CSV table of C-alpha atoms in Angstrom, one decimal:
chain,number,residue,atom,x,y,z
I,1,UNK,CA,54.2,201.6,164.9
I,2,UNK,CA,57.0,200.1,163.2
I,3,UNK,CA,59.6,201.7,165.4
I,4,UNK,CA,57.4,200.4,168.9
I,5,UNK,CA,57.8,196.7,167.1
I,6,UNK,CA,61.6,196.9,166.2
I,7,UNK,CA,62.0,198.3,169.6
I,8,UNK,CA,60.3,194.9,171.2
I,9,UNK,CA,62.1,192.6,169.2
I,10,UNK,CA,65.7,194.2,170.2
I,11,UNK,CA,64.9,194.6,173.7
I,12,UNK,CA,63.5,191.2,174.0
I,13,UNK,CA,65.9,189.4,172.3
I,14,UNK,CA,68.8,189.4,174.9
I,15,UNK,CA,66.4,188.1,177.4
I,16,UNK,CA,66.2,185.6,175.1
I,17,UNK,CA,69.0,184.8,174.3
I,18,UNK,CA,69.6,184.8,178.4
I,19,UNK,CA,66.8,182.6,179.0
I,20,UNK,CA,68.1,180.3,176.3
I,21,UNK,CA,72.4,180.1,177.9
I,22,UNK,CA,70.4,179.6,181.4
I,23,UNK,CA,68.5,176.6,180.2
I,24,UNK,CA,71.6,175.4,178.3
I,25,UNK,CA,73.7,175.6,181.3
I,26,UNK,CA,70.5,173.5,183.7
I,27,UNK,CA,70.7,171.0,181.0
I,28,UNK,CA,74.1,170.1,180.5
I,29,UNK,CA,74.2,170.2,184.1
I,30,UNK,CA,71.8,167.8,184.4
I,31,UNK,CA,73.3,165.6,181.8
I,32,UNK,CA,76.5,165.9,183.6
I,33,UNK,CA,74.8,164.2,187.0
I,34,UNK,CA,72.9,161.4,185.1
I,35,UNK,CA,75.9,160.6,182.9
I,36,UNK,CA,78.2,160.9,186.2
I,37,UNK,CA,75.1,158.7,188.1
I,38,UNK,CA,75.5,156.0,185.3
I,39,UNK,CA,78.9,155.8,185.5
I,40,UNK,CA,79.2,155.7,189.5
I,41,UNK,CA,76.6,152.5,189.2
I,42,UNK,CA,77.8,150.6,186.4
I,43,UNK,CA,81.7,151.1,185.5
I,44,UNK,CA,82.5,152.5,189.2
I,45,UNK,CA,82.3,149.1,190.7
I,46,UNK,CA,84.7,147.7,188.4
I,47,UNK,CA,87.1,149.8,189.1
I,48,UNK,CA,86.7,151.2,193.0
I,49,UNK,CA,85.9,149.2,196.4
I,50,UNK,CA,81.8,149.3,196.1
I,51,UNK,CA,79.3,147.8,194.5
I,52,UNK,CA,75.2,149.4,193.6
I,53,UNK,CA,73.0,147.1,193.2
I,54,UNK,CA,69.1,147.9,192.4
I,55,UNK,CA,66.3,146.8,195.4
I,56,UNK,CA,63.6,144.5,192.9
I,57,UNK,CA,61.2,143.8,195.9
I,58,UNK,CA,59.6,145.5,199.0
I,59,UNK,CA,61.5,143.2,201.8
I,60,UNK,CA,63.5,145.8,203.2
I,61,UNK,CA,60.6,148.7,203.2
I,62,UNK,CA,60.3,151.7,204.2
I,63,UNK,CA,63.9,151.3,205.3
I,64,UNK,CA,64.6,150.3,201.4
I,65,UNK,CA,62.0,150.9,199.4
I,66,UNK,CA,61.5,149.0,196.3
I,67,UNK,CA,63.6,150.7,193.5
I,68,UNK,CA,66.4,152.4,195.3
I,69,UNK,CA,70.1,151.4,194.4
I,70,UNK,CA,71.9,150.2,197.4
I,71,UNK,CA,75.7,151.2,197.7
I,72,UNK,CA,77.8,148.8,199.3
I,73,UNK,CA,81.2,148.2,200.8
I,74,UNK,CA,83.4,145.6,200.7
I,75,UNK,CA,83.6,144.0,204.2
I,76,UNK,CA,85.3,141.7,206.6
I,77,UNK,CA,82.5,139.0,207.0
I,78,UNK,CA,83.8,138.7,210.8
I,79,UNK,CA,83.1,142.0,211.4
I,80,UNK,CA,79.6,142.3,210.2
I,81,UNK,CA,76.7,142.7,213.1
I,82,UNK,CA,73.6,141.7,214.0
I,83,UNK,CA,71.2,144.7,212.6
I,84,UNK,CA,73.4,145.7,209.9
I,85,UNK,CA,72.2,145.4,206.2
I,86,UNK,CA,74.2,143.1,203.8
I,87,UNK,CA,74.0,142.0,200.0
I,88,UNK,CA,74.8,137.8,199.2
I,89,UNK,CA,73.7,135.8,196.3
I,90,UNK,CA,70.9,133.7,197.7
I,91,UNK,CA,71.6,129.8,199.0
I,92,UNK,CA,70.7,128.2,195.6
I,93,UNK,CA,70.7,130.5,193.4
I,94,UNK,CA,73.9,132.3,193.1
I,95,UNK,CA,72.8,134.5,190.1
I,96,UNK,CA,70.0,136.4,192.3
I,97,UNK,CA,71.3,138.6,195.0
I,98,UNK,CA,69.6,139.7,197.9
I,99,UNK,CA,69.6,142.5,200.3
I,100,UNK,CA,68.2,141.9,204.0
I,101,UNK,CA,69.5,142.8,207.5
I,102,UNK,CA,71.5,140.4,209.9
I,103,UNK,CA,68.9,139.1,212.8
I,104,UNK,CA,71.3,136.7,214.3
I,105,UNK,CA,75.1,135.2,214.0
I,106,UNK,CA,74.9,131.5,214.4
I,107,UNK,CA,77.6,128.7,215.2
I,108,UNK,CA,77.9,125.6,213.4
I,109,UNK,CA,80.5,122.6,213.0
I,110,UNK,CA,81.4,124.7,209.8
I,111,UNK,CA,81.9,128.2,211.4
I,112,UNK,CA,79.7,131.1,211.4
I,113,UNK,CA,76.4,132.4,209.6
I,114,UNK,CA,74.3,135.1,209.2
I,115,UNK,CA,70.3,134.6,209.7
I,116,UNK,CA,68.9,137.5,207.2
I,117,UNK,CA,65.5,138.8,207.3
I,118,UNK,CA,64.0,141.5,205.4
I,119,UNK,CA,62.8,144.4,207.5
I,120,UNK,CA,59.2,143.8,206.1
I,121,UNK,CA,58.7,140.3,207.0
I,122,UNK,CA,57.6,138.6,209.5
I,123,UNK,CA,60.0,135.9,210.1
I,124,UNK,CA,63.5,135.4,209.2
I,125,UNK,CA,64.7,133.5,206.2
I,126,UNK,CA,64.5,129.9,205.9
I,127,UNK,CA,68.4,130.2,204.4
I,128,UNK,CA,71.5,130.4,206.3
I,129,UNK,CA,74.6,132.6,205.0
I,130,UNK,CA,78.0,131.6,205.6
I,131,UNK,CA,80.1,134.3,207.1
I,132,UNK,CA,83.3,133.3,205.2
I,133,UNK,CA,85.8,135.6,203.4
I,134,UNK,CA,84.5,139.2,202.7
I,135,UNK,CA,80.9,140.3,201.8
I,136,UNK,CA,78.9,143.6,201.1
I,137,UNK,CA,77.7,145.7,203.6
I,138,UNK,CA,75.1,148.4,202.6
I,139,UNK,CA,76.6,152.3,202.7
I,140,UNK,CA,73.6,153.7,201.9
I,141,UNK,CA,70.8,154.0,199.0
I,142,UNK,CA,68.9,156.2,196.9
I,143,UNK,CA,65.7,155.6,196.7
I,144,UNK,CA,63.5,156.1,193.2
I,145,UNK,CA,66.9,156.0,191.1
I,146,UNK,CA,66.9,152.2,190.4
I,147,UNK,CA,63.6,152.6,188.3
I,148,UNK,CA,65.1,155.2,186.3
I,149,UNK,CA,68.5,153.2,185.9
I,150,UNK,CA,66.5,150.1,185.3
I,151,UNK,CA,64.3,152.4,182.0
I,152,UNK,CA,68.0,153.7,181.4
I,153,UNK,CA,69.2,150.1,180.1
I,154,UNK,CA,65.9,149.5,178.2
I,155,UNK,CA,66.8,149.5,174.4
I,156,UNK,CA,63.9,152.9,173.9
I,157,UNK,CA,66.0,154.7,176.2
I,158,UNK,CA,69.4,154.0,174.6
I,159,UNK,CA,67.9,154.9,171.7
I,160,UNK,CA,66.4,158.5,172.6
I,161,UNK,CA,69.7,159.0,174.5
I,162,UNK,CA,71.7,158.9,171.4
I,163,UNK,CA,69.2,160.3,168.7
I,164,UNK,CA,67.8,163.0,171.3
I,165,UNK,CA,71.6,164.5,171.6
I,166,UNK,CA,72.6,164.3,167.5
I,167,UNK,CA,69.1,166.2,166.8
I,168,UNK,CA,69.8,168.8,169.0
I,169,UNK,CA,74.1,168.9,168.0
I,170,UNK,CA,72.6,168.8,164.4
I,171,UNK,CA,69.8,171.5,164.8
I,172,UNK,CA,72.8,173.6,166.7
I,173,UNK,CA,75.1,173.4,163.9
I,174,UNK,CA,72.4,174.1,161.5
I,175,UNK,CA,71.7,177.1,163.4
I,176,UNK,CA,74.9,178.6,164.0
I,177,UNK,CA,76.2,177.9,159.8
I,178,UNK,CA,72.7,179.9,159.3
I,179,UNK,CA,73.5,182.7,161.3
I,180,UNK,CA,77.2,183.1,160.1
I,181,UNK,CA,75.9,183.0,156.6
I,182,UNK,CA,72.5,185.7,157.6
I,183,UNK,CA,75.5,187.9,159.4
I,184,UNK,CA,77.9,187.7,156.0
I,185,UNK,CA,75.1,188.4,154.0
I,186,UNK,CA,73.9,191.5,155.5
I,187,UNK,CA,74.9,195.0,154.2
């Protein structure tokens, strides 16, 4: 009897320890693309010619949904046409930016704008944007990931994203200075 249960807990250990390196290697992987998805939407657009910004409202849906980021070139304002999608701070309220697709190009005594409307409404905006200088035209967006970048800056989630990691680093440690000493200790 003793022998069938040492056998088990040899054999089985491996797979184990197997198992274990697999789901190592998933989750650093995964922290590897949330970490490199955090730093593509915040710092990136410091640095390189785009800018993310996250969709708050359903206007652009089921094009946009609610929640996705939006990535966004830098662009010409002359060259942007009618039925492409842009991002501009809204006419009186600089601080709030908005993403909506270009219905019409419109002349005035002070040059050219763009008449927005959101894909989900039913009439255009009452706002016109001046087509002056450069602007952002939309690249393409993934939807869901704004929620999660949204929880992500939430002072909870800063918190388990810090404490989470120096558990397990400390639990790690713990465990290998165990084993070291288990290994010396044996005859």
């Amino acid at each position: 009897m003793e022998n069938i249960l040492a056998h088990r807990m040899t054999t089985s250990s491996p797979t184990l320890g197997r198992a274990g390196r697999i789901a190592a290697w998933v989750l650093m992987v995964l922290a590897g693309l949330v970490v490199l998805g955090l730093v593509s939407v915040t710092i990136g657009p410091r640095f390189l010619p785009y800018q993310a910004l996250i969709v708050r409202s359903g206007s652009m849906s089921p094009t946009i949904p609610t929640g996705s980021i939006v990535f966004y070139r830098k662009t010409q304002a002359a060259k942007v046409k009618v039925g492409e999608v842009i991002a501009f701070s809204k006419p009186g309220d600089p601080t709030e930016k908005v993403t909506h697709r270009v219905y019409k190009i419109g002349q005035s005594a002070t040059g050219l704008y763009f008449i927005t409307k959101g894909d989900a409404n039913g009439s255009p905006d009452d706002w016109r944007v001046p087509a002056v200088g450069t602007g952002w035209i939309a690249v393409f967006h993934v939807p869901v990931a704004g929620y999660a970048l949204v929880y992500l800056q939430s002072t909870l989630a800063r918190l388990l994203l810090l404490v989470i990691p120096a558990i397990l680093l400390g639990a790690i440690t713990l465990y290998e200075i165990w084993q070291d000493r288990m290994q010396s200790t044996e005859p």
